Amino acid sequence: MTTLDLSPITRAHSQVLIFGESAHATRGFKYEIAALLRTLRNKGYRHFVMEMFSTDMNALLARYSSSGSGETELLAHLQANWRWVEQSPRHYFDLVTAARQAGMMLWGMDLPLADYIHTEDPWEHSRRNEHMVNTLRQVMARADGKLVVYTHILHGSHYVERRQGELYQHVGLKELLLKAGGGLQGANPLLVELVGSPFCMAVNDCIEGNTKVEVDARRSGRAQQRFLVRRPYNFKDPDYLLHLPQLRYQP
């Protein structure tokens, strides 16, 4: 992996670094972030907090973080609930493994699945975000290191959802952290959206991203490079885009 200057997104006054993947099924995001975790650990990020696990799994995640036990249960959870493509559970678990090997403490931050899957509550996305921020508050209260958060970009940033013809505005984690009291005033979150890596259903069945950054990278010969793009400041949306190599990974 080529060197990536992380200094723009690892500021001394910021306690929370949020990576938002633009698609859950994309393999490359997991392995690119996994490769950055040792560097982030050396910069003081001691906690790795994930959407993919609920808070009622935190005892299991703590045990795995400290001893490596519980691998079977964690992988079974991912296989049951995060199979976007056939190998998605393994991709996520390899990210989990990388966090443990980097010396990070693992946390789940979402509601238990039964509390939101197949519900008809149009505000369930907002309820999940509020629950996630409450979890981040608890982790920050330990005061023993910064947090890396891994989630979908639609949880990190402002999200407008249409349900049965009605629009629902959901406040994202970045905005909630900026507004939160009770010990989170120092969070100063930075939100980074992951783009570039294509979504692949099979070896020769990949969809390239069509954001302006991705299209411009292909046109300028930078498609296989890693680079950060700073966005105009908006408290609701990403601070940076992290463009990753547009490689046709196997799923």
PDB file of C-alpha atoms in Angstrom:
ATOM      1  CA  MET A   1       0.000   0.000   0.000  1.00  0.00           C
ATOM      2  CA  THR A   2       1.358   3.423  -0.900  1.00  0.00           C
ATOM      3  CA  THR A   3       1.819   5.992   1.851  1.00  0.00           C
ATOM      4  CA  LEU A   4      -1.218   8.173   2.526  1.00  0.00           C
ATOM      5  CA  ASP A   5      -0.807  11.365   4.538  1.00  0.00           C
ATOM      6  CA  LEU A   6      -3.446  11.090   7.262  1.00  0.00           C
ATOM      7  CA  SER A   7      -2.602  14.389   8.943  1.00  0.00           C
ATOM      8  CA  PRO A   8      -5.602  16.270   7.448  1.00  0.00           C
ATOM      9  CA  ILE A   9      -8.037  13.857   9.127  1.00  0.00           C
ATOM     10  CA  THR A  10      -6.113  13.080  12.339  1.00  0.00           C
ATOM     11  CA  ARG A  11      -6.145  16.475  13.989  1.00  0.00           C
ATOM     12  CA  ALA A  12      -5.044  16.854  17.585  1.00  0.00           C
ATOM     13  CA  HIS A  13      -8.312  18.483  18.701  1.00  0.00           C
ATOM     14  CA  SER A  14     -10.545  15.853  17.047  1.00  0.00           C
ATOM     15  CA  GLN A  15     -11.521  12.831  19.133  1.00  0.00           C
ATOM     16  CA  VAL A  16     -13.756  11.027  16.617  1.00  0.00           C
ATOM     17  CA  LEU A  17     -12.859   9.995  13.060  1.00  0.00           C
ATOM     18  CA  ILE A  18     -15.813   8.591  11.108  1.00  0.00           C
ATOM     19  CA  PHE A  19     -15.315   6.530   7.933  1.00  0.00           C
ATOM     20  CA  GLY A  20     -18.522   6.202   5.926  1.00  0.00           C
ATOM     21  CA  GLU A  21     -18.538   3.540   3.229  1.00  0.00           C
ATOM     22  CA  SER A  22     -20.663   4.475   0.240  1.00  0.00           C
ATOM     23  CA  ALA A  23     -21.783   0.850  -0.244  1.00  0.00           C
ATOM     24  CA  HIS A  24     -21.862  -2.009   2.258  1.00  0.00           C
ATOM     25  CA  ALA A  25     -21.130  -4.611  -0.408  1.00  0.00           C
ATOM     26  CA  THR A  26     -17.841  -3.093  -1.587  1.00  0.00           C
ATOM     27  CA  ARG A  27     -14.863  -5.219  -0.619  1.00  0.00           C
ATOM     28  CA  GLY A  28     -12.111  -2.663  -1.081  1.00  0.00           C
ATOM     29  CA  PHE A  29     -13.269  -0.277   1.636  1.00  0.00           C
ATOM     30  CA  LYS A  30     -12.750  -2.854   4.382  1.00  0.00           C
ATOM     31  CA  TYR A  31      -9.203  -3.789   3.378  1.00  0.00           C
ATOM     32  CA  GLU A  32      -8.069  -0.237   2.698  1.00  0.00           C
ATOM     33  CA  ILE A  33      -9.187   0.929   6.139  1.00  0.00           C
ATOM     34  CA  ALA A  34      -7.768  -2.234   7.726  1.00  0.00           C
ATOM     35  CA  ALA A  35      -4.369  -1.257   6.311  1.00  0.00           C
ATOM     36  CA  LEU A  36      -4.563   2.170   8.016  1.00  0.00           C
ATOM     37  CA  LEU A  37      -5.440   0.979  11.517  1.00  0.00           C
ATOM     38  CA  ARG A  38      -1.930   0.478  12.893  1.00  0.00           C
ATOM     39  CA  THR A  39      -1.029   4.016  11.834  1.00  0.00           C
ATOM     40  CA  LEU A  40      -4.195   5.344  13.443  1.00  0.00           C
ATOM     41  CA  ARG A  41      -3.473   3.385  16.630  1.00  0.00           C
ATOM     42  CA  ASN A  42      -0.058   5.015  16.793  1.00  0.00           C
ATOM     43  CA  LYS A  43      -1.785   8.396  16.521  1.00  0.00           C
ATOM     44  CA  GLY A  44      -3.874   7.718  19.626  1.00  0.00           C
ATOM     45  CA  TYR A  45      -6.989   6.049  18.218  1.00  0.00           C
ATOM     46  CA  ARG A  46      -7.594   3.214  20.662  1.00  0.00           C
ATOM     47  CA  HIS A  47     -11.230   2.312  19.918  1.00  0.00           C
ATOM     48  CA  PHE A  48     -12.807   0.907  16.741  1.00  0.00           C
ATOM     49  CA  VAL A  49     -16.590   1.329  16.774  1.00  0.00           C
ATOM     50  CA  MET A  50     -18.754  -0.363  14.119  1.00  0.00           C
ATOM     51  CA  GLU A  51     -22.311  -0.173  12.849  1.00  0.00           C
ATOM     52  CA  MET A  52     -22.124  -3.879  12.032  1.00  0.00           C
ATOM     53  CA  PHE A  53     -22.520  -4.933  15.678  1.00  0.00           C
ATOM     54  CA  SER A  54     -25.165  -3.959  18.227  1.00  0.00           C
ATOM     55  CA  THR A  55     -24.448  -2.722  21.719  1.00  0.00           C
ATOM     56  CA  ASP A  56     -25.687  -5.965  23.264  1.00  0.00           C
ATOM     57  CA  MET A  57     -22.661  -7.650  21.639  1.00  0.00           C
ATOM     58  CA  ASN A  58     -20.116  -5.446  23.402  1.00  0.00           C
ATOM     59  CA  ALA A  59     -19.243  -7.980  26.079  1.00  0.00           C
ATOM     60  CA  LEU A  60     -18.376 -10.459  23.332  1.00  0.00           C
ATOM     61  CA  LEU A  61     -16.415  -7.810  21.426  1.00  0.00           C
ATOM     62  CA  ALA A  62     -14.495  -6.889  24.578  1.00  0.00           C
ATOM     63  CA  ARG A  63     -13.562 -10.526  25.091  1.00  0.00           C
ATOM     64  CA  TYR A  64     -12.463 -10.857  21.477  1.00  0.00           C
ATOM     65  CA  SER A  65     -10.439  -7.632  21.721  1.00  0.00           C
ATOM     66  CA  SER A  66      -8.522  -8.834  24.765  1.00  0.00           C
ATOM     67  CA  SER A  67      -8.122 -12.542  24.105  1.00  0.00           C
ATOM     68  CA  GLY A  68      -9.228 -13.364  20.543  1.00  0.00           C
ATOM     69  CA  SER A  69     -11.984 -15.638  21.815  1.00  0.00           C
ATOM     70  CA  GLY A  70     -15.468 -15.373  20.343  1.00  0.00           C
ATOM     71  CA  GLU A  71     -14.384 -15.428  16.701  1.00  0.00           C
ATOM     72  CA  THR A  72     -16.974 -18.081  15.812  1.00  0.00           C
ATOM     73  CA  GLU A  73     -19.866 -16.087  17.280  1.00  0.00           C
ATOM     74  CA  LEU A  74     -18.821 -12.805  15.659  1.00  0.00           C
ATOM     75  CA  LEU A  75     -18.368 -14.370  12.240  1.00  0.00           C
ATOM     76  CA  ALA A  76     -21.722 -16.187  12.559  1.00  0.00           C
ATOM     77  CA  HIS A  77     -23.413 -12.843  13.274  1.00  0.00           C
ATOM     78  CA  LEU A  78     -21.868 -11.297  10.162  1.00  0.00           C
ATOM     79  CA  GLN A  79     -22.806 -14.324   8.062  1.00  0.00           C
ATOM     80  CA  ALA A  80     -26.409 -14.131   9.236  1.00  0.00           C
ATOM     81  CA  ASN A  81     -26.879 -10.385   8.885  1.00  0.00           C
ATOM     82  CA  TRP A  82     -24.196  -8.802   6.651  1.00  0.00           C
ATOM     83  CA  ARG A  83     -24.081 -11.019   3.552  1.00  0.00           C
ATOM     84  CA  TRP A  84     -24.348  -8.310   0.893  1.00  0.00           C
ATOM     85  CA  VAL A  85     -22.340 -10.541  -1.436  1.00  0.00           C
ATOM     86  CA  GLU A  86     -21.128 -14.051  -0.680  1.00  0.00           C
ATOM     87  CA  GLN A  87     -17.838 -12.965   0.892  1.00  0.00           C
ATOM     88  CA  SER A  88     -19.063  -9.821   2.690  1.00  0.00           C
ATOM     89  CA  PRO A  89     -19.032 -11.462   6.165  1.00  0.00           C
ATOM     90  CA  ARG A  90     -15.389 -12.445   5.697  1.00  0.00           C
ATOM     91  CA  HIS A  91     -14.509  -8.935   4.452  1.00  0.00           C
ATOM     92  CA  TYR A  92     -16.009  -7.373   7.573  1.00  0.00           C
ATOM     93  CA  PHE A  93     -14.422  -9.929   9.856  1.00  0.00           C
ATOM     94  CA  ASP A  94     -11.008  -9.314   8.341  1.00  0.00           C
ATOM     95  CA  LEU A  95     -11.512  -5.637   9.237  1.00  0.00           C
ATOM     96  CA  VAL A  96     -12.436  -6.674  12.789  1.00  0.00           C
ATOM     97  CA  THR A  97      -9.308  -8.848  12.957  1.00  0.00           C
ATOM     98  CA  ALA A  98      -7.139  -5.978  11.723  1.00  0.00           C
ATOM     99  CA  ALA A  99      -8.498  -3.706  14.471  1.00  0.00           C
ATOM    100  CA  ARG A 100      -7.664  -6.271  17.142  1.00  0.00           C
ATOM    101  CA  GLN A 101      -4.186  -6.858  15.697  1.00  0.00           C
ATOM    102  CA  ALA A 102      -3.604  -3.101  15.714  1.00  0.00           C
ATOM    103  CA  GLY A 103      -4.338  -3.098  19.461  1.00  0.00           C
ATOM    104  CA  MET A 104      -7.722  -1.416  19.273  1.00  0.00           C
ATOM    105  CA  MET A 105     -10.723  -2.087  21.487  1.00  0.00           C
ATOM    106  CA  LEU A 106     -13.773  -3.152  19.447  1.00  0.00           C
ATOM    107  CA  TRP A 107     -17.297  -1.850  20.034  1.00  0.00           C
ATOM    108  CA  GLY A 108     -20.710  -2.266  18.469  1.00  0.00           C
ATOM    109  CA  MET A 109     -22.879   0.844  18.374  1.00  0.00           C
ATOM    110  CA  ASP A 110     -26.173  -0.063  16.711  1.00  0.00           C
ATOM    111  CA  LEU A 111     -29.530  -1.099  18.117  1.00  0.00           C
ATOM    112  CA  PRO A 112     -30.193  -4.831  18.374  1.00  0.00           C
ATOM    113  CA  LEU A 113     -31.481  -6.042  15.005  1.00  0.00           C
ATOM    114  CA  ALA A 114     -34.895  -6.954  16.372  1.00  0.00           C
ATOM    115  CA  ASP A 115     -35.446  -3.307  17.312  1.00  0.00           C
ATOM    116  CA  TYR A 116     -35.364  -2.035  13.741  1.00  0.00           C
ATOM    117  CA  ILE A 117     -35.399  -4.819  11.147  1.00  0.00           C
ATOM    118  CA  HIS A 118     -38.812  -5.163   9.459  1.00  0.00           C
ATOM    119  CA  THR A 119     -40.347  -2.385  11.518  1.00  0.00           C
ATOM    120  CA  GLU A 120     -42.672   0.139   9.942  1.00  0.00           C
ATOM    121  CA  ASP A 121     -41.399   3.045  11.999  1.00  0.00           C
ATOM    122  CA  PRO A 122     -40.385   5.771   9.492  1.00  0.00           C
ATOM    123  CA  TRP A 123     -38.022   7.232  12.086  1.00  0.00           C
ATOM    124  CA  GLU A 124     -36.060   4.047  12.775  1.00  0.00           C
ATOM    125  CA  HIS A 125     -32.990   5.475  10.997  1.00  0.00           C
ATOM    126  CA  SER A 126     -33.004   8.451  13.373  1.00  0.00           C
ATOM    127  CA  ARG A 127     -33.532   6.177  16.381  1.00  0.00           C
ATOM    128  CA  ARG A 128     -30.517   4.160  15.343  1.00  0.00           C
ATOM    129  CA  ASN A 129     -28.375   7.281  14.939  1.00  0.00           C
ATOM    130  CA  GLU A 130     -29.352   8.559  18.383  1.00  0.00           C
ATOM    131  CA  HIS A 131     -28.497   5.168  19.869  1.00  0.00           C
ATOM    132  CA  MET A 132     -25.144   5.168  18.081  1.00  0.00           C
ATOM    133  CA  VAL A 133     -24.261   8.601  19.451  1.00  0.00           C
ATOM    134  CA  ASN A 134     -25.194   7.535  22.965  1.00  0.00           C
ATOM    135  CA  THR A 135     -22.783   4.636  22.542  1.00  0.00           C
ATOM    136  CA  LEU A 136     -20.037   6.969  21.346  1.00  0.00           C
ATOM    137  CA  ARG A 137     -20.665   9.120  24.424  1.00  0.00           C
ATOM    138  CA  GLN A 138     -20.075   6.090  26.647  1.00  0.00           C
ATOM    139  CA  VAL A 139     -16.863   5.146  24.842  1.00  0.00           C
ATOM    140  CA  MET A 140     -15.562   8.720  24.951  1.00  0.00           C
ATOM    141  CA  ALA A 141     -16.279   8.901  28.675  1.00  0.00           C
ATOM    142  CA  ARG A 142     -13.459   6.384  29.203  1.00  0.00           C
ATOM    143  CA  ALA A 143     -11.007   9.162  28.231  1.00  0.00           C
ATOM    144  CA  ASP A 144      -8.373   6.618  27.223  1.00  0.00           C
ATOM    145  CA  GLY A 145      -8.040   7.273  23.518  1.00  0.00           C
ATOM    146  CA  LYS A 146      -9.671   8.522  20.365  1.00  0.00           C
ATOM    147  CA  LEU A 147     -12.353   6.714  18.341  1.00  0.00           C
ATOM    148  CA  VAL A 148     -12.451   5.418  14.778  1.00  0.00           C
ATOM    149  CA  VAL A 149     -16.057   4.837  13.691  1.00  0.00           C
ATOM    150  CA  TYR A 150     -16.935   2.629  10.716  1.00  0.00           C
ATOM    151  CA  THR A 151     -20.425   2.869   9.256  1.00  0.00           C
ATOM    152  CA  HIS A 152     -22.403   3.617   6.110  1.00  0.00           C
ATOM    153  CA  ILE A 153     -22.162   7.205   4.922  1.00  0.00           C
ATOM    154  CA  LEU A 154     -25.953   7.514   5.281  1.00  0.00           C
ATOM    155  CA  HIS A 155     -25.518   7.200   9.049  1.00  0.00           C
ATOM    156  CA  GLY A 156     -22.560   9.550   9.185  1.00  0.00           C
ATOM    157  CA  SER A 157     -24.170  12.392   7.234  1.00  0.00           C
ATOM    158  CA  HIS A 158     -27.588  13.979   6.784  1.00  0.00           C
ATOM    159  CA  TYR A 159     -29.976  11.556   5.060  1.00  0.00           C
ATOM    160  CA  VAL A 160     -33.290  12.287   3.383  1.00  0.00           C
ATOM    161  CA  GLU A 161     -35.364   9.115   3.063  1.00  0.00           C
ATOM    162  CA  ARG A 162     -38.557   8.603   1.083  1.00  0.00           C
ATOM    163  CA  ARG A 163     -41.124   6.196   2.507  1.00  0.00           C
ATOM    164  CA  GLN A 164     -44.506   5.742   0.880  1.00  0.00           C
ATOM    165  CA  GLY A 165     -44.321   9.119  -0.789  1.00  0.00           C
ATOM    166  CA  GLU A 166     -43.247  11.011   2.340  1.00  0.00           C
ATOM    167  CA  LEU A 167     -39.813  12.511   2.984  1.00  0.00           C
ATOM    168  CA  TYR A 168     -38.059  12.005   6.323  1.00  0.00           C
ATOM    169  CA  GLN A 169     -35.005  14.027   7.340  1.00  0.00           C
ATOM    170  CA  HIS A 170     -32.496  12.079   9.442  1.00  0.00           C
ATOM    171  CA  VAL A 171     -29.719  13.858  11.339  1.00  0.00           C
ATOM    172  CA  GLY A 172     -26.371  12.127  10.886  1.00  0.00           C
ATOM    173  CA  LEU A 173     -23.733  11.146  13.439  1.00  0.00           C
ATOM    174  CA  LYS A 174     -21.454  14.061  12.605  1.00  0.00           C
ATOM    175  CA  GLU A 175     -24.178  16.624  13.222  1.00  0.00           C
ATOM    176  CA  LEU A 176     -25.390  14.861  16.362  1.00  0.00           C
ATOM    177  CA  LEU A 177     -21.867  14.818  17.772  1.00  0.00           C
ATOM    178  CA  LEU A 178     -21.371  18.493  17.016  1.00  0.00           C
ATOM    179  CA  LYS A 179     -24.607  19.352  18.818  1.00  0.00           C
ATOM    180  CA  ALA A 180     -24.274  16.919  21.705  1.00  0.00           C
ATOM    181  CA  GLY A 181     -23.565  17.931  25.272  1.00  0.00           C
ATOM    182  CA  GLY A 182     -22.782  15.708  28.216  1.00  0.00           C
ATOM    183  CA  GLY A 183     -19.094  15.262  27.546  1.00  0.00           C
ATOM    184  CA  LEU A 184     -19.131  15.214  23.766  1.00  0.00           C
ATOM    185  CA  GLN A 185     -18.277  18.874  23.253  1.00  0.00           C
ATOM    186  CA  GLY A 186     -14.702  17.809  22.533  1.00  0.00           C
ATOM    187  CA  ALA A 187     -15.604  15.200  19.953  1.00  0.00           C
ATOM    188  CA  ASN A 188     -14.912  17.569  17.029  1.00  0.00           C
ATOM    189  CA  PRO A 189     -15.776  14.777  14.593  1.00  0.00           C
ATOM    190  CA  LEU A 190     -14.312  14.459  11.145  1.00  0.00           C
ATOM    191  CA  LEU A 191     -16.415  12.584   8.589  1.00  0.00           C
ATOM    192  CA  VAL A 192     -14.658  10.903   5.673  1.00  0.00           C
ATOM    193  CA  GLU A 193     -16.637   9.305   2.861  1.00  0.00           C
ATOM    194  CA  LEU A 194     -14.981   6.335   1.147  1.00  0.00           C
ATOM    195  CA  VAL A 195     -15.191   6.324  -2.652  1.00  0.00           C
ATOM    196  CA  GLY A 196     -13.320   4.797  -5.573  1.00  0.00           C
ATOM    197  CA  SER A 197     -13.329   1.073  -4.911  1.00  0.00           C
ATOM    198  CA  PRO A 198     -15.870  -0.506  -7.304  1.00  0.00           C
ATOM    199  CA  PHE A 199     -18.762  -2.686  -6.214  1.00  0.00           C
ATOM    200  CA  CYS A 200     -18.167  -6.211  -7.558  1.00  0.00           C
ATOM    201  CA  MET A 201     -20.704  -9.031  -7.596  1.00  0.00           C
ATOM    202  CA  ALA A 202     -18.225 -11.336  -9.363  1.00  0.00           C
ATOM    203  CA  VAL A 203     -14.734 -11.134 -10.856  1.00  0.00           C
ATOM    204  CA  ASN A 204     -15.979  -9.674 -14.150  1.00  0.00           C
ATOM    205  CA  ASP A 205     -19.145  -8.067 -12.804  1.00  0.00           C
ATOM    206  CA  CYS A 206     -18.144  -4.744 -11.276  1.00  0.00           C
ATOM    207  CA  ILE A 207     -19.797  -1.336 -11.153  1.00  0.00           C
ATOM    208  CA  GLU A 208     -17.505   1.685 -11.129  1.00  0.00           C
ATOM    209  CA  GLY A 209     -18.373   4.737  -9.085  1.00  0.00           C
ATOM    210  CA  ASN A 210     -19.730   7.745 -10.938  1.00  0.00           C
ATOM    211  CA  THR A 211     -19.085  10.574  -8.493  1.00  0.00           C
ATOM    212  CA  LYS A 212     -17.250  13.574  -9.915  1.00  0.00           C
ATOM    213  CA  VAL A 213     -14.117  12.634  -7.966  1.00  0.00           C
ATOM    214  CA  GLU A 214     -14.106   9.107  -9.381  1.00  0.00           C
ATOM    215  CA  VAL A 215     -14.831  10.179 -12.955  1.00  0.00           C
ATOM    216  CA  ASP A 216     -12.191  12.929 -12.807  1.00  0.00           C
ATOM    217  CA  ALA A 217      -9.669  10.460 -11.378  1.00  0.00           C
ATOM    218  CA  ARG A 218     -10.190   8.121 -14.324  1.00  0.00           C
ATOM    219  CA  ARG A 219      -9.881  10.949 -16.819  1.00  0.00           C
ATOM    220  CA  SER A 220      -6.687  12.307 -15.244  1.00  0.00           C
ATOM    221  CA  GLY A 221      -4.931   8.960 -14.810  1.00  0.00           C
ATOM    222  CA  ARG A 222      -5.312   8.947 -11.002  1.00  0.00           C
ATOM    223  CA  ALA A 223      -7.831   6.102 -10.790  1.00  0.00           C
ATOM    224  CA  GLN A 224      -5.393   3.797  -9.002  1.00  0.00           C
ATOM    225  CA  GLN A 225      -4.235   6.382  -6.468  1.00  0.00           C
ATOM    226  CA  ARG A 226      -5.197   7.060  -2.862  1.00  0.00           C
ATOM    227  CA  PHE A 227      -5.869  10.690  -2.083  1.00  0.00           C
ATOM    228  CA  LEU A 228      -8.005  12.920   0.107  1.00  0.00           C
ATOM    229  CA  VAL A 229     -10.316  15.586  -1.278  1.00  0.00           C
ATOM    230  CA  ARG A 230     -11.400  18.308   1.126  1.00  0.00           C
ATOM    231  CA  ARG A 231     -15.046  19.357   0.852  1.00  0.00           C
ATOM    232  CA  PRO A 232     -16.511  22.785   1.597  1.00  0.00           C
ATOM    233  CA  TYR A 233     -17.414  22.801   5.281  1.00  0.00           C
ATOM    234  CA  ASN A 234     -20.973  21.758   6.081  1.00  0.00           C
ATOM    235  CA  PHE A 235     -21.877  20.471   9.530  1.00  0.00           C
ATOM    236  CA  LYS A 236     -24.253  17.916   7.958  1.00  0.00           C
ATOM    237  CA  ASP A 237     -22.002  16.329   5.339  1.00  0.00           C
ATOM    238  CA  PRO A 238     -18.546  14.764   4.835  1.00  0.00           C
ATOM    239  CA  ASP A 239     -15.449  16.853   5.503  1.00  0.00           C
ATOM    240  CA  TYR A 240     -13.331  14.779   3.113  1.00  0.00           C
ATOM    241  CA  LEU A 241     -13.624  12.172   0.410  1.00  0.00           C
ATOM    242  CA  LEU A 242     -11.008   9.437   0.557  1.00  0.00           C
ATOM    243  CA  HIS A 243     -10.504   8.172  -2.981  1.00  0.00           C
ATOM    244  CA  LEU A 244      -9.228   4.596  -3.022  1.00  0.00           C
ATOM    245  CA  PRO A 245      -7.816   2.634  -5.973  1.00  0.00           C
ATOM    246  CA  GLN A 246     -10.470   1.739  -8.512  1.00  0.00           C
ATOM    247  CA  LEU A 247      -9.384  -1.900  -8.634  1.00  0.00           C
ATOM    248  CA  ARG A 248     -11.704  -4.701  -9.718  1.00  0.00           C
ATOM    249  CA  TYR A 249     -11.445  -6.716  -6.533  1.00  0.00           C
ATOM    250  CA  GLN A 250     -12.831 -10.209  -6.395  1.00  0.00           C
ATOM    251  CA  PRO A 251     -15.947 -10.250  -4.212  1.00  0.00           C
TER     252      PRO A 251
END
